[in-house]
Coordinates of C-alpha atoms and ligand atoms in Angstrom, one line a residue:
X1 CA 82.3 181.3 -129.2
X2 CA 84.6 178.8 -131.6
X3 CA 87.2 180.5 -133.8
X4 CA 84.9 179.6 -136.8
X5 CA 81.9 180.7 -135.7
X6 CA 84.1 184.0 -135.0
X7 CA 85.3 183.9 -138.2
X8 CA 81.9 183.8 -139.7
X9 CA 80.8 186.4 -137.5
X10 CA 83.5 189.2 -138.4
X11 CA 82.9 188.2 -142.3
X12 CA 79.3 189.2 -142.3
X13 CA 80.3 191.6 -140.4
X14 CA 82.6 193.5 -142.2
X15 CA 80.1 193.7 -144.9
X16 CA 76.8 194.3 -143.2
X17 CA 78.2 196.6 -140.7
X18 CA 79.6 199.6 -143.7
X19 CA 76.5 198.5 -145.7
X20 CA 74.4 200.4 -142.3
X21 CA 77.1 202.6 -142.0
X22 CA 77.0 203.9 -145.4
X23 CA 72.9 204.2 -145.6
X24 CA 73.2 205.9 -141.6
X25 CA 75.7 208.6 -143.3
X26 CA 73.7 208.8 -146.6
X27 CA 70.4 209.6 -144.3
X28 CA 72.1 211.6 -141.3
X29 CA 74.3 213.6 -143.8
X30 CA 71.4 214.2 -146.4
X31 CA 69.2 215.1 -144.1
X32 CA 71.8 217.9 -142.3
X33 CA 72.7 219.3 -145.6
X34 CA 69.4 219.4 -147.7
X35 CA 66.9 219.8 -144.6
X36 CA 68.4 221.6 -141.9
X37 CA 70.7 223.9 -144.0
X38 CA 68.2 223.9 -146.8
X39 CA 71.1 223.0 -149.4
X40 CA 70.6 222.7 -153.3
X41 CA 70.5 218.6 -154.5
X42 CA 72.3 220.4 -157.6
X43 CA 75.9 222.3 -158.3
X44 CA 77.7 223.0 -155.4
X45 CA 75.8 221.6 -152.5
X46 CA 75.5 218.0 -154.7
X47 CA 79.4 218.1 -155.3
X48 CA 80.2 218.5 -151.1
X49 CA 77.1 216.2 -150.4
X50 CA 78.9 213.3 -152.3
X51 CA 82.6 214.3 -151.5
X52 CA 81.6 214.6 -147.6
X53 CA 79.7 211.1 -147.8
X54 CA 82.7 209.4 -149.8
X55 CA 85.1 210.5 -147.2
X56 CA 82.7 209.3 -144.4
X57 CA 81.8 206.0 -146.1
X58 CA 86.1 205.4 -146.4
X59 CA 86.2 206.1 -142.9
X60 CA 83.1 203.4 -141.5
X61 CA 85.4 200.9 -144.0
X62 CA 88.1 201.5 -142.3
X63 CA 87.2 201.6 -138.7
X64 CA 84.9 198.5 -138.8
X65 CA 87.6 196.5 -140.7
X66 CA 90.5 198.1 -137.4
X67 CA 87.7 197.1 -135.1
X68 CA 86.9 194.0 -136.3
X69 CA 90.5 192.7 -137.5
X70 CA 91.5 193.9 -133.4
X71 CA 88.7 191.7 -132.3
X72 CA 89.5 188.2 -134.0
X73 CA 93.8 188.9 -133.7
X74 CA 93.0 189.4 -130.2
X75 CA 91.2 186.2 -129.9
X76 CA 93.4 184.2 -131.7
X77 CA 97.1 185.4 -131.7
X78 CA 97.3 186.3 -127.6
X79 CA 96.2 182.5 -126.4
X80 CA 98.8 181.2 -129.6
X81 CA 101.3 183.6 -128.4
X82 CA 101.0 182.5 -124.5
X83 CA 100.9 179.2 -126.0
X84 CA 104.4 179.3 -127.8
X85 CA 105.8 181.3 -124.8
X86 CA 104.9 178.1 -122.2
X87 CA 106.2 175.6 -124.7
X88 CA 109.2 177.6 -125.0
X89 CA 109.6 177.9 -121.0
X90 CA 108.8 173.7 -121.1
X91 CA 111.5 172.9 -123.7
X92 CA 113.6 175.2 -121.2
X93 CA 112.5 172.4 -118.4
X94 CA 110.6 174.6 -116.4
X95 CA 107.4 172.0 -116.1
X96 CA 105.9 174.9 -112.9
X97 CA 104.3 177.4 -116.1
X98 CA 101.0 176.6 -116.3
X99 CA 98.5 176.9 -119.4
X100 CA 95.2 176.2 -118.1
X101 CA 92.7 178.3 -120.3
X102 CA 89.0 178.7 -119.1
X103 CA 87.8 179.6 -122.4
X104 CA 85.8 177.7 -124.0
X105 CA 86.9 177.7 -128.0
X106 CA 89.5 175.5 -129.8
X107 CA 92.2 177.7 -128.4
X108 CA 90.8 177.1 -125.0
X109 CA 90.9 173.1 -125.9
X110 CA 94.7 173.0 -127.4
X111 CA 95.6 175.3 -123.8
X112 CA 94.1 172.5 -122.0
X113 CA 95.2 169.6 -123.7
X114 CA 99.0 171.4 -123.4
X115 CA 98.6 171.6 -119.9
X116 CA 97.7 168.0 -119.1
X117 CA 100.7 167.4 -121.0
X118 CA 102.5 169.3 -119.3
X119 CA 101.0 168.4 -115.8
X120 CA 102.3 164.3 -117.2
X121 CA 105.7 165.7 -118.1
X122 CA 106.1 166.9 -114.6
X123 CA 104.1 163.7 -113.2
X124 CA 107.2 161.5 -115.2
X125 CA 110.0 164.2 -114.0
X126 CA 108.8 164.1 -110.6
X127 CA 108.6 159.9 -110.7
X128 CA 112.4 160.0 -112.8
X129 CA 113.7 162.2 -109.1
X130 CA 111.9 159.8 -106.7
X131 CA 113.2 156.7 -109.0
X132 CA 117.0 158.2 -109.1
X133 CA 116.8 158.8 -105.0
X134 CA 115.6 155.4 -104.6
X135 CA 118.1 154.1 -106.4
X136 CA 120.7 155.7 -104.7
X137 CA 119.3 155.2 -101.2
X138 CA 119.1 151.4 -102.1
X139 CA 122.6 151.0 -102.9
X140 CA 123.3 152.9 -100.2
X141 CA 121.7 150.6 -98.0
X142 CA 123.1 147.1 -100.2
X143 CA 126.3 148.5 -99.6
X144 CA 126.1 148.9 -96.0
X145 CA 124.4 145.5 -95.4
X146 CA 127.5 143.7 -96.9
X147 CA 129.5 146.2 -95.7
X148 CA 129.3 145.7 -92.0
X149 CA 128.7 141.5 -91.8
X150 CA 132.1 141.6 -94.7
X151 CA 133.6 143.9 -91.6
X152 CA 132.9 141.2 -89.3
X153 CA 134.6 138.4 -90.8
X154 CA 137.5 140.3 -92.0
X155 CA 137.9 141.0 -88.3
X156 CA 137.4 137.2 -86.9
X157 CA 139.7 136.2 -89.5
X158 CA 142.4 138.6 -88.7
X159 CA 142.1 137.8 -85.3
X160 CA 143.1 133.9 -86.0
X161 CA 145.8 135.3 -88.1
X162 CA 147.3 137.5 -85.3
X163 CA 146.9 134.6 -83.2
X164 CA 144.2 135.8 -80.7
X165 CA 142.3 132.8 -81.2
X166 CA 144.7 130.9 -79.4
X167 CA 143.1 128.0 -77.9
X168 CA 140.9 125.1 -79.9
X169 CA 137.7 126.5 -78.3
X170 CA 138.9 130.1 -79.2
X171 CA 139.4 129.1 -82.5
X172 CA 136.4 126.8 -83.0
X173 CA 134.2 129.6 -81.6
X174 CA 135.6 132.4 -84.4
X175 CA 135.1 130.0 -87.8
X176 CA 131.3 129.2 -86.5
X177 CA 130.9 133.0 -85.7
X178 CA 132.8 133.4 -89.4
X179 CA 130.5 130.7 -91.3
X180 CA 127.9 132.0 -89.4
X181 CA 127.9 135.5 -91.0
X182 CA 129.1 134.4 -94.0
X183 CA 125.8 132.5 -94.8
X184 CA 123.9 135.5 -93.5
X185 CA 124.9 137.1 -96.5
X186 CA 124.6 134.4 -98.7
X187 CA 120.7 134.5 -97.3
X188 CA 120.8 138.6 -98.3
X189 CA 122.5 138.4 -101.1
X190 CA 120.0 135.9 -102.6
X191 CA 117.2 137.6 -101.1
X192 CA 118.2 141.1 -102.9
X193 CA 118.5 138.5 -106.0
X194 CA 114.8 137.6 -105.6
X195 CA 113.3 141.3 -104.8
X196 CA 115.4 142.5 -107.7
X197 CA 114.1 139.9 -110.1
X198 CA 110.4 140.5 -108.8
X199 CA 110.7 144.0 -109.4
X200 CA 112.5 144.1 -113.2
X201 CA 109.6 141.5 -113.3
X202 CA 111.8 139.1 -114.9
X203 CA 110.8 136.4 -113.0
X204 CA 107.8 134.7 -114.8
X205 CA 104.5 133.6 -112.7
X206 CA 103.1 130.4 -113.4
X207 CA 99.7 130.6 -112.6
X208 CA 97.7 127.5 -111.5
X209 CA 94.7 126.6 -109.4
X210 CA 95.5 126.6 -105.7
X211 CA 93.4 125.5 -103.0
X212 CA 94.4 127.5 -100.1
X213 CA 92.3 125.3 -97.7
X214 CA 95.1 122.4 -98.2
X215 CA 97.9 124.7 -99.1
X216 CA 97.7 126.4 -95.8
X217 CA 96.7 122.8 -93.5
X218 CA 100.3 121.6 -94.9
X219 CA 102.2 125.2 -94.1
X220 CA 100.1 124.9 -90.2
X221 CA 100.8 120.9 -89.7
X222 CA 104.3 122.0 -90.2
X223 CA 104.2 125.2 -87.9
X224 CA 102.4 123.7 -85.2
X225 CA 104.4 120.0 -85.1
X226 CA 107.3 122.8 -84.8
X227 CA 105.6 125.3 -81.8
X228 CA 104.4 122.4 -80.1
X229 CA 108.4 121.7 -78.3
X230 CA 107.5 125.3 -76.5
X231 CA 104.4 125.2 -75.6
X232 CA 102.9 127.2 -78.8
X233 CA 100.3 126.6 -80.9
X234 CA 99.3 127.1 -84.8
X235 CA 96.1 126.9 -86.0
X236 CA 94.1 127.4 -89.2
X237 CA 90.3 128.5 -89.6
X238 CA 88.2 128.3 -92.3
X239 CA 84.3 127.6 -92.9
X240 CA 83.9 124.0 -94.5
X241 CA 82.0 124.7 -97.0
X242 CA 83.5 127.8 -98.7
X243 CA 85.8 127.6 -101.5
X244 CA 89.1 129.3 -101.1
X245 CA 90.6 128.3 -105.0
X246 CA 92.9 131.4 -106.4
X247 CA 94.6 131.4 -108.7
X248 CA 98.5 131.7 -107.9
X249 CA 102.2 130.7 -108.5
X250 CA 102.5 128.2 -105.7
X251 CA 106.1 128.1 -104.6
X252 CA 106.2 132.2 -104.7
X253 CA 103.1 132.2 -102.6
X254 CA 104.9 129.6 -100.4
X255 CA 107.8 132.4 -100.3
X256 CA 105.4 135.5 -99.9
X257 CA 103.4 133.0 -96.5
X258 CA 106.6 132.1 -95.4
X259 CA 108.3 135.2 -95.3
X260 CA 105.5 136.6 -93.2
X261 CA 105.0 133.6 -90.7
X262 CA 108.9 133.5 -90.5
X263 CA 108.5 137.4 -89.0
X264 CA 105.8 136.0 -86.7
X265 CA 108.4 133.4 -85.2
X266 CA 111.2 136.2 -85.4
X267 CA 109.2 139.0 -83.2
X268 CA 108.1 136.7 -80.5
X269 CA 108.2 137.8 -77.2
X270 CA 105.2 135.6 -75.4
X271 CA 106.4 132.6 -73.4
X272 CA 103.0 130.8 -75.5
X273 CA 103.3 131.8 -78.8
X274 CA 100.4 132.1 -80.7
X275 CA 100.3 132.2 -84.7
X276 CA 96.4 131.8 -86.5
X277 CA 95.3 132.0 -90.0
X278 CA 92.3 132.9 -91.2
X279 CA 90.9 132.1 -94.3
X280 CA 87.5 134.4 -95.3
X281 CA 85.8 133.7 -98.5
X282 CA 83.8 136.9 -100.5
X283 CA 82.2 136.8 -104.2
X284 CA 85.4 137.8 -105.7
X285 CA 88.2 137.0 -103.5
X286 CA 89.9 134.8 -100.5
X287 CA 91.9 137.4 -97.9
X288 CA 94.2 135.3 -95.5
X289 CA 94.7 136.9 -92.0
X290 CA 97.9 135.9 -90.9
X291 CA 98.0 136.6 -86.7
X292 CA 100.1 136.1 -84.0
X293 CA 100.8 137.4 -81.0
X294 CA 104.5 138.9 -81.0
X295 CA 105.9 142.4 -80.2
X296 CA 103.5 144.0 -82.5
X297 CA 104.4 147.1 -84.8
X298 CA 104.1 150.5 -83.6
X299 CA 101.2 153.0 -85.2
X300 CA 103.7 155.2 -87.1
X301 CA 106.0 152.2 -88.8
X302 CA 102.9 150.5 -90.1
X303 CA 102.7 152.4 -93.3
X304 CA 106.3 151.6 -93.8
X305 CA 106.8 147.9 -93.5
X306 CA 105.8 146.7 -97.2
X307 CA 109.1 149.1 -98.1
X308 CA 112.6 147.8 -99.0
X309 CA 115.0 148.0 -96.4
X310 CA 112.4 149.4 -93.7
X311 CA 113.3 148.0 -90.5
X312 CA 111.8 149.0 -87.2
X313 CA 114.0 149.2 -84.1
X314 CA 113.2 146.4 -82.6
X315 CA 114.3 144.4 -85.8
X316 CA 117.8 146.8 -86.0
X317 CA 118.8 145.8 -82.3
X318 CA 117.4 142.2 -81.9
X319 CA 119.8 139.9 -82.7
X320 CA 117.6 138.0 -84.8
X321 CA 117.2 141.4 -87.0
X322 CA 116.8 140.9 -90.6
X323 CA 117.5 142.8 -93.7
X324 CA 114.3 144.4 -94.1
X325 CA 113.2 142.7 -97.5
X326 CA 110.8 140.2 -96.1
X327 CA 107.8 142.0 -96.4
X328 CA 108.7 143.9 -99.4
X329 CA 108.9 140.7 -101.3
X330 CA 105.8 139.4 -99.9
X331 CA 103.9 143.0 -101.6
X332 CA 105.8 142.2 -104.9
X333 CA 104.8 138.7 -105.4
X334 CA 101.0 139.8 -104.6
X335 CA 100.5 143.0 -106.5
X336 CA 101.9 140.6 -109.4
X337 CA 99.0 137.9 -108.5
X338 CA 96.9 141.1 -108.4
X339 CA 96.4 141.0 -104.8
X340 CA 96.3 143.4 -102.2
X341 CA 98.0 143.0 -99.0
X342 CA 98.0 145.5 -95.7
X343 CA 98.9 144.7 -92.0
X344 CA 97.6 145.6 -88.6
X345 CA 98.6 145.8 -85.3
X346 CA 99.6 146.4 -81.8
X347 CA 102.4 147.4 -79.9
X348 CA 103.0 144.4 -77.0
X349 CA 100.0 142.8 -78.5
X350 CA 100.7 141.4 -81.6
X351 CA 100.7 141.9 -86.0
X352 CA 98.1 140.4 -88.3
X353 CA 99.3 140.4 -91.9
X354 CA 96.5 140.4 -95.1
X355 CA 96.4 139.2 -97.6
X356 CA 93.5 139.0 -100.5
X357 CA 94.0 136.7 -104.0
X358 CA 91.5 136.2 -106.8
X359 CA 89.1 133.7 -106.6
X360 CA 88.4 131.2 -109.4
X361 CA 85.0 130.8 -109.8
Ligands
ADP401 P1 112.9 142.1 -91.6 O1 113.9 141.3 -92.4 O2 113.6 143.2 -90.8 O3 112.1 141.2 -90.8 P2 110.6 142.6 -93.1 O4 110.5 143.3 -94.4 O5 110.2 141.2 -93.1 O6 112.1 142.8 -92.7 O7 109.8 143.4 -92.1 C1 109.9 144.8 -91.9 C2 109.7 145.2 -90.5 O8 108.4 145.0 -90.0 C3 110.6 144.4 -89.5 O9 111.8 145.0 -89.4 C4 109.8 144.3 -88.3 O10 110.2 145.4 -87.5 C5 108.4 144.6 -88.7 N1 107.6 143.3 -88.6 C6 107.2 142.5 -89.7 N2 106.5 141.5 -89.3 C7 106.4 141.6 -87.9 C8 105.7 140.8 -86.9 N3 105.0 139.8 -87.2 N4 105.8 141.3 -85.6 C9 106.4 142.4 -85.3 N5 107.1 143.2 -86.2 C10 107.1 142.8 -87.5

């Protein structure tokens, strides 16, 4: 029942419940007195009659208005009072106490409402921990990127300096080795650059009509010409007649296909490599298959891949390893188109990266 409708209730109440009262007493008590003791309606017997029925009548007003003042406190001030002790426990930061009320009055409605607050407050606590460790395991990991390829140098260069390269070859051998890893970590340090601007989103999307039909023969002509020296091959299918039009930035799709054919090349093990892409068309959407036929991903790291800095082992000990941003990029720059993008694959058989873009229609 709502608090007014209560409210309502316990006013006529408190006057239709003494109103019985007071004719129940009048009739019981009269009828005691007068019949059953045979008492005189004059004098003596009229003087108790009325003093016994006053006292009575004070008494039905004062239990019905206990009773009935019990009944609506009870209702109201216990739910307020649980209220003001969780909001008190909340400003404390405890975000565990819960509020959740199955009644079905206002009261019931503010618990509830309090408690989806406080279920968001914990939802934005909870994001504000995972944000903080992420942030800390990120610079963790920054750090030791530069860290170890900076270690390198310092120690090529130190050997020159102590004279260990000590023939032209020697010495030849240690700058390449030095440049080498020195524009590794100009590669990093403008990926990180990229990934960072993607993700404070302060790198702005132009959006334009993009034919992925043509965009992708030109990426494939490339590939192939490229796979052809050994033996691979690259090839793109589509059906003639679809239309694969999205709309999308064109250079950071370049980056995002580029990214994940580049992996394709990088985790090649098959003497004839193989690298497809397939372009589907549906009502709403083109998805691009990207395929090849490299070392494949094992079961457990696929969830993984799309994250910054996740690097299987096969990517940590190969010597063509990488800093585990690729594919974290590539998710960035399609959740911004409003894409999805997922991956498949299998171990010794190969990957096949999706990806699915709006369609203009
Ligand atoms: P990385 O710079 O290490 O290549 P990515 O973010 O591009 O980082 O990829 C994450 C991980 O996913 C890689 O370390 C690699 O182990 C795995 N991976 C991605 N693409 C492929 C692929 N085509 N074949 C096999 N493994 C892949």
């Amino acid at each position: 029942m709502s608090i007014k409708k209560r409210l309502i209730f316990s006013n006529i109440a408190v006057i239709v419940i003494p109103v019985i009262g007071f004719l129940l007493v009048e009739i019981i008590w009269g009828y005691i007195l007068f019949v059953i003791f045979n008492g005189n309606p004059t004098g003596k017997d009229l003087t108790l009659f009325i003093s016994v029925r006053f006292i009575a009548m004070i008494l039905v007003l004062i239990v019905t208005n206990g009773l009935l003042t019990y009944y609506v406190l009870k209702s109201i001030l216990i739910p307020i009072k649980e209220l003001s002790v969780a909001a008190n426990k909340i400003s404390e930061g405890n975000l565990d106490y819960s509020v959740e009320s199955n009644k079905k009055d206002e009261l019931g409605e503010l618990s509830n409402t309090f408690e989806r607050m406080r279920l968001k407050l914990k939802e934005a606590k909870d994001a504000q921990l995972q944000y903080e460790k992420n942030r800390h395991e990120l610079i963790a990991s920054i750090s030791h990127d530069l860290k170890t390829p900076l270690t390198s140098i310092k120690g090529y260069i130190k050997g020159i300096q102590d004279g260990v390269a000590n023939t032209p070859e020697k010495l030849e051998r240690y700058l390449n080795i030095t440049y080498k890893t020195a524009n590794d970590m100009d590669g990093l340090i403008d990926e990180l650059f990229l990934y960072s601007k993607l993700d404070l989103k302060s790198s702005p999307f132009q959006f334009e009509k993009v034919d992925l039909y043509s965009f992708f023969a030109d990426f494939i002509e490339e590939l192939a010409f490229n796979l052809e020296q050994e033996q691979g091959t690259a090839t793109l299918v589509a059906k003639k007649n679809d239309s694969y039009v999205v709309m999308a930035d064109r250079e950071k799709l370049r980056r995002a296909v580029s990214n994940i054919l580049q992996n394709s090349l990088k985790y090649m093990d098959k003497e004839h490599k193989s690298i497809q892409v397939l372009l589907s068309s549906q009502p709403d959407t083109v998805t691009i298959k990207m395929s090849d036929n490299g070392i494949g991903i094992s079961k457990e790291a696929i969830p993984f891949i799309f994250e910054i800095f996740y690097r299987t082992d096969a990517s940590r000990n190969s010597s063509t390893g990488g800093s585990g941003l690729g594919l974290s990029i590539v998710k960035k720059i399609i959740e911004e188109h409003g894409g999805t993008v997922w991956a498949d694959s299998k171990l010794g058989k190969g990957t096949s990266i999706y990806l699915t873009l709006k369609k203009v229609i």
